[in-house]
């Protein structure tokens, strides 16, 4: 399975649309060049899609991601996300991922989505399941603790029940050394 991994895109309400377009045109060209003879099966984004967690920033990201998906022939349901600390709607008193959740609902066109990909193994011909588990390490994000990470105990429950001959791809934003628990 070939996975295109992207992180820290930081779409910003403070950047002019033409500046964003110019940067992403360059990235699209480089991707086409680098992936010319390769098939991308999925795209994984591991946080900080936005700078401020604003809806307008998520809209910018959605446009870009759908363009990249089209360029690489990756279906929308094979694009997987986990949030970063910049994706929270942080007001200083705590955080909410309301805009992030709205983005996911709009992106997938539904509120329940499964991060599961089924693919035939090229060597054995056996069907494999790839579970993309998204763990939010930013659940306690606030302006005071903006760069600290916590993994809720319940986050690992989604990994149960995969059975044999399956793979798990764990998506999380923060590096291990900043995780408090």
PDB file of C-alpha atoms in Angstrom, residues 12-175:
ATOM      1  CA  UNK A  12      -4.399  30.405   7.078  1.00  0.00           C
ATOM      2  CA  UNK A  13      -7.096  33.039   6.948  1.00  0.00           C
ATOM      3  CA  UNK A  14      -4.235  35.564   6.880  1.00  0.00           C
ATOM      4  CA  UNK A  15      -2.799  34.398   3.550  1.00  0.00           C
ATOM      5  CA  UNK A  16      -4.181  35.801   0.299  1.00  0.00           C
ATOM      6  CA  UNK A  17      -5.903  33.282  -1.974  1.00  0.00           C
ATOM      7  CA  UNK A  18      -3.553  33.993  -4.912  1.00  0.00           C
ATOM      8  CA  UNK A  19      -0.501  33.375  -2.675  1.00  0.00           C
ATOM      9  CA  UNK A  20      -1.977  30.068  -1.532  1.00  0.00           C
ATOM     10  CA  UNK A  21      -2.726  29.086  -5.140  1.00  0.00           C
ATOM     11  CA  UNK A  22       0.830  29.875  -6.236  1.00  0.00           C
ATOM     12  CA  UNK A  23       2.357  27.746  -3.454  1.00  0.00           C
ATOM     13  CA  UNK A  24       0.031  24.803  -4.030  1.00  0.00           C
ATOM     14  CA  UNK A  25       0.510  24.894  -7.804  1.00  0.00           C
ATOM     15  CA  UNK A  26       4.209  24.440  -7.141  1.00  0.00           C
ATOM     16  CA  UNK A  27       3.549  21.556  -4.723  1.00  0.00           C
ATOM     17  CA  UNK A  28       1.162  19.892  -7.189  1.00  0.00           C
ATOM     18  CA  UNK A  29       3.817  20.044  -9.918  1.00  0.00           C
ATOM     19  CA  UNK A  30       6.435  18.552  -7.600  1.00  0.00           C
ATOM     20  CA  UNK A  31       4.028  15.769  -6.570  1.00  0.00           C
ATOM     21  CA  UNK A  32       3.284  14.929 -10.198  1.00  0.00           C
ATOM     22  CA  UNK A  33       6.997  14.776 -10.877  1.00  0.00           C
ATOM     23  CA  UNK A  34       7.859  12.682  -7.801  1.00  0.00           C
ATOM     24  CA  UNK A  35       4.944  10.269  -8.163  1.00  0.00           C
ATOM     25  CA  UNK A  36       4.971   9.955 -11.947  1.00  0.00           C
ATOM     26  CA  UNK A  37       5.247   6.163 -12.016  1.00  0.00           C
ATOM     27  CA  UNK A  38       3.689   5.409  -8.632  1.00  0.00           C
ATOM     28  CA  UNK A  39       0.127   4.702  -7.598  1.00  0.00           C
ATOM     29  CA  UNK A  40      -1.000   6.372  -4.359  1.00  0.00           C
ATOM     30  CA  UNK A  41      -3.630   4.306  -2.539  1.00  0.00           C
ATOM     31  CA  UNK A  42      -4.379   6.643   0.362  1.00  0.00           C
ATOM     32  CA  UNK A  43      -3.547  10.078   1.700  1.00  0.00           C
ATOM     33  CA  UNK A  44      -2.939  10.571   5.434  1.00  0.00           C
ATOM     34  CA  UNK A  45      -2.936  14.012   7.038  1.00  0.00           C
ATOM     35  CA  UNK A  46      -1.596  14.184  10.562  1.00  0.00           C
ATOM     36  CA  UNK A  47      -2.712  17.502  11.921  1.00  0.00           C
ATOM     37  CA  UNK A  48      -2.328  21.232  11.750  1.00  0.00           C
ATOM     38  CA  UNK A  49      -4.375  21.387   8.586  1.00  0.00           C
ATOM     39  CA  UNK A  50      -5.192  24.965   9.610  1.00  0.00           C
ATOM     40  CA  UNK A  51      -3.520  27.758  11.572  1.00  0.00           C
ATOM     41  CA  UNK A  52      -6.464  28.850  13.715  1.00  0.00           C
ATOM     42  CA  UNK A  53      -9.145  26.169  13.347  1.00  0.00           C
ATOM     43  CA  UNK A  54     -11.356  28.579  11.386  1.00  0.00           C
ATOM     44  CA  UNK A  55     -14.002  27.356   8.964  1.00  0.00           C
ATOM     45  CA  UNK A  56     -12.528  29.441   6.113  1.00  0.00           C
ATOM     46  CA  UNK A  57      -9.180  27.705   6.617  1.00  0.00           C
ATOM     47  CA  UNK A  58     -10.817  24.279   6.508  1.00  0.00           C
ATOM     48  CA  UNK A  59     -12.566  25.311   3.270  1.00  0.00           C
ATOM     49  CA  UNK A  60      -9.194  26.245   1.750  1.00  0.00           C
ATOM     50  CA  UNK A  61      -7.795  22.881   2.825  1.00  0.00           C
ATOM     51  CA  UNK A  62     -10.751  20.983   1.399  1.00  0.00           C
ATOM     52  CA  UNK A  63     -10.326  22.597  -2.037  1.00  0.00           C
ATOM     53  CA  UNK A  64      -6.636  21.777  -2.101  1.00  0.00           C
ATOM     54  CA  UNK A  65      -7.086  18.205  -0.859  1.00  0.00           C
ATOM     55  CA  UNK A  66      -9.769  17.426  -3.419  1.00  0.00           C
ATOM     56  CA  UNK A  67      -7.473  18.774  -6.158  1.00  0.00           C
ATOM     57  CA  UNK A  68      -4.577  16.611  -4.933  1.00  0.00           C
ATOM     58  CA  UNK A  69      -6.875  13.584  -4.633  1.00  0.00           C
ATOM     59  CA  UNK A  70      -8.070  14.138  -8.199  1.00  0.00           C
ATOM     60  CA  UNK A  71      -4.515  14.553  -9.445  1.00  0.00           C
ATOM     61  CA  UNK A  72      -3.516  11.247  -7.789  1.00  0.00           C
ATOM     62  CA  UNK A  73      -6.817   9.405  -8.469  1.00  0.00           C
ATOM     63  CA  UNK A  74      -7.413   8.839  -4.756  1.00  0.00           C
ATOM     64  CA  UNK A  75     -11.061   8.556  -3.712  1.00  0.00           C
ATOM     65  CA  UNK A  76     -12.283  10.895  -0.989  1.00  0.00           C
ATOM     66  CA  UNK A  77     -13.024   7.979   1.347  1.00  0.00           C
ATOM     67  CA  UNK A  78      -9.343   7.009   1.205  1.00  0.00           C
ATOM     68  CA  UNK A  79      -8.129  10.278   2.688  1.00  0.00           C
ATOM     69  CA  UNK A  80      -7.591  10.016   6.432  1.00  0.00           C
ATOM     70  CA  UNK A  81      -7.136  12.722   9.058  1.00  0.00           C
ATOM     71  CA  UNK A  82      -6.130  13.293  12.617  1.00  0.00           C
ATOM     72  CA  UNK A  83      -6.264  16.751  14.188  1.00  0.00           C
ATOM     73  CA  UNK A  84      -3.374  18.877  15.379  1.00  0.00           C
ATOM     74  CA  UNK A  85      -3.306  21.562  18.041  1.00  0.00           C
ATOM     75  CA  UNK A  86      -3.784  24.294  15.406  1.00  0.00           C
ATOM     76  CA  UNK A  87      -7.017  22.610  14.231  1.00  0.00           C
ATOM     77  CA  UNK A  88      -8.773  23.336  17.525  1.00  0.00           C
ATOM     78  CA  UNK A  89     -11.080  26.348  17.815  1.00  0.00           C
ATOM     79  CA  UNK A  90      -9.099  27.643  20.792  1.00  0.00           C
ATOM     80  CA  UNK A  91     -10.513  30.567  22.713  1.00  0.00           C
ATOM     81  CA  UNK A  92      -8.089  30.518  25.642  1.00  0.00           C
ATOM     82  CA  UNK A  93     -10.439  28.674  28.016  1.00  0.00           C
ATOM     83  CA  UNK A  94     -10.083  25.266  26.494  1.00  0.00           C
ATOM     84  CA  UNK A  95     -10.528  23.862  23.079  1.00  0.00           C
ATOM     85  CA  UNK A  96     -13.182  22.537  20.853  1.00  0.00           C
ATOM     86  CA  UNK A  97     -12.800  20.602  17.656  1.00  0.00           C
ATOM     87  CA  UNK A  98     -16.237  21.650  16.451  1.00  0.00           C
ATOM     88  CA  UNK A  99     -14.942  23.216  13.210  1.00  0.00           C
ATOM     89  CA  UNK A 100     -12.655  20.247  12.595  1.00  0.00           C
ATOM     90  CA  UNK A 101     -15.585  17.855  13.080  1.00  0.00           C
ATOM     91  CA  UNK A 102     -17.738  19.996  10.758  1.00  0.00           C
ATOM     92  CA  UNK A 103     -14.931  19.851   8.199  1.00  0.00           C
ATOM     93  CA  UNK A 104     -14.858  16.024   8.381  1.00  0.00           C
ATOM     94  CA  UNK A 105     -18.651  15.779   8.080  1.00  0.00           C
ATOM     95  CA  UNK A 106     -18.620  18.073   5.053  1.00  0.00           C
ATOM     96  CA  UNK A 107     -15.563  16.413   3.508  1.00  0.00           C
ATOM     97  CA  UNK A 108     -17.016  12.899   3.692  1.00  0.00           C
ATOM     98  CA  UNK A 109     -20.652  13.981   3.263  1.00  0.00           C
ATOM     99  CA  UNK A 110     -21.685  12.078   6.386  1.00  0.00           C
ATOM    100  CA  UNK A 111     -21.016  12.039  10.109  1.00  0.00           C
ATOM    101  CA  UNK A 112     -19.879   8.435  10.459  1.00  0.00           C
ATOM    102  CA  UNK A 113     -16.885   7.335   8.463  1.00  0.00           C
ATOM    103  CA  UNK A 114     -14.689   4.308   8.724  1.00  0.00           C
ATOM    104  CA  UNK A 115     -10.948   4.566   8.295  1.00  0.00           C
ATOM    105  CA  UNK A 116     -10.653   1.103   6.775  1.00  0.00           C
ATOM    106  CA  UNK A 117      -9.092   0.180   3.439  1.00  0.00           C
ATOM    107  CA  UNK A 118      -9.310  -3.285   1.905  1.00  0.00           C
ATOM    108  CA  UNK A 119      -6.594  -4.167  -0.568  1.00  0.00           C
ATOM    109  CA  UNK A 120      -5.336  -7.332  -2.206  1.00  0.00           C
ATOM    110  CA  UNK A 121      -1.746  -8.247  -1.322  1.00  0.00           C
ATOM    111  CA  UNK A 122       0.238  -8.268  -4.584  1.00  0.00           C
ATOM    112  CA  UNK A 123       2.507 -11.144  -3.523  1.00  0.00           C
ATOM    113  CA  UNK A 124       0.009 -13.541  -1.944  1.00  0.00           C
ATOM    114  CA  UNK A 125      -3.260 -12.445  -3.545  1.00  0.00           C
ATOM    115  CA  UNK A 126      -4.733 -12.413  -0.046  1.00  0.00           C
ATOM    116  CA  UNK A 127      -7.134  -9.624   0.883  1.00  0.00           C
ATOM    117  CA  UNK A 128      -5.797  -7.407   3.649  1.00  0.00           C
ATOM    118  CA  UNK A 129      -7.463  -4.824   5.831  1.00  0.00           C
ATOM    119  CA  UNK A 130      -5.669  -1.632   6.729  1.00  0.00           C
ATOM    120  CA  UNK A 131      -7.172   0.236   9.670  1.00  0.00           C
ATOM    121  CA  UNK A 132      -6.184   3.884   9.903  1.00  0.00           C
ATOM    122  CA  UNK A 133      -6.586   4.797  13.557  1.00  0.00           C
ATOM    123  CA  UNK A 134      -6.708   8.515  14.257  1.00  0.00           C
ATOM    124  CA  UNK A 135      -5.753   9.479  17.793  1.00  0.00           C
ATOM    125  CA  UNK A 136      -6.326  13.065  18.873  1.00  0.00           C
ATOM    126  CA  UNK A 137      -3.285  13.987  20.990  1.00  0.00           C
ATOM    127  CA  UNK A 138      -4.660  17.524  21.375  1.00  0.00           C
ATOM    128  CA  UNK A 139      -7.744  16.905  23.512  1.00  0.00           C
ATOM    129  CA  UNK A 140      -6.536  19.240  26.263  1.00  0.00           C
ATOM    130  CA  UNK A 141      -5.357  21.983  23.921  1.00  0.00           C
ATOM    131  CA  UNK A 142      -5.711  25.543  25.143  1.00  0.00           C
ATOM    132  CA  UNK A 143      -3.576  28.629  24.608  1.00  0.00           C
ATOM    133  CA  UNK A 144      -1.825  27.889  27.920  1.00  0.00           C
ATOM    134  CA  UNK A 145      -0.956  24.284  26.982  1.00  0.00           C
ATOM    135  CA  UNK A 146      -0.844  24.676  23.199  1.00  0.00           C
ATOM    136  CA  UNK A 147       2.091  22.373  22.548  1.00  0.00           C
ATOM    137  CA  UNK A 148       1.408  19.680  25.140  1.00  0.00           C
ATOM    138  CA  UNK A 149      -0.127  16.376  24.131  1.00  0.00           C
ATOM    139  CA  UNK A 150      -2.349  13.831  25.868  1.00  0.00           C
ATOM    140  CA  UNK A 151      -3.593  10.494  24.555  1.00  0.00           C
ATOM    141  CA  UNK A 152      -6.967   9.596  26.071  1.00  0.00           C
ATOM    142  CA  UNK A 153      -7.145   5.998  27.335  1.00  0.00           C
ATOM    143  CA  UNK A 154     -10.243   5.320  25.219  1.00  0.00           C
ATOM    144  CA  UNK A 155      -8.304   6.178  22.027  1.00  0.00           C
ATOM    145  CA  UNK A 156      -6.782   2.714  21.824  1.00  0.00           C
ATOM    146  CA  UNK A 157     -10.180   0.946  21.966  1.00  0.00           C
ATOM    147  CA  UNK A 158     -10.624   1.514  18.218  1.00  0.00           C
ATOM    148  CA  UNK A 159      -7.716  -0.852  17.583  1.00  0.00           C
ATOM    149  CA  UNK A 160      -9.528  -3.869  19.062  1.00  0.00           C
ATOM    150  CA  UNK A 161     -11.237  -6.456  16.902  1.00  0.00           C
ATOM    151  CA  UNK A 162      -9.214  -6.231  13.708  1.00  0.00           C
ATOM    152  CA  UNK A 163      -8.460  -9.944  13.576  1.00  0.00           C
ATOM    153  CA  UNK A 164      -5.601 -11.673  11.768  1.00  0.00           C
ATOM    154  CA  UNK A 165      -3.904 -10.583   8.539  1.00  0.00           C
ATOM    155  CA  UNK A 166      -4.609  -6.929   9.129  1.00  0.00           C
ATOM    156  CA  UNK A 167      -2.498  -3.826   9.549  1.00  0.00           C
ATOM    157  CA  UNK A 168      -2.963  -0.740  11.657  1.00  0.00           C
ATOM    158  CA  UNK A 169      -1.635   2.650  10.628  1.00  0.00           C
ATOM    159  CA  UNK A 170      -1.664   4.913  13.675  1.00  0.00           C
ATOM    160  CA  UNK A 171      -2.173   8.600  12.876  1.00  0.00           C
ATOM    161  CA  UNK A 172      -1.291  11.155  15.527  1.00  0.00           C
ATOM    162  CA  UNK A 173       0.039  14.681  15.397  1.00  0.00           C
ATOM    163  CA  UNK A 174       2.474  15.039  18.280  1.00  0.00           C
ATOM    164  CA  UNK A 175       5.855  13.430  18.629  1.00  0.00           C
TER     165      UNK A 175
END
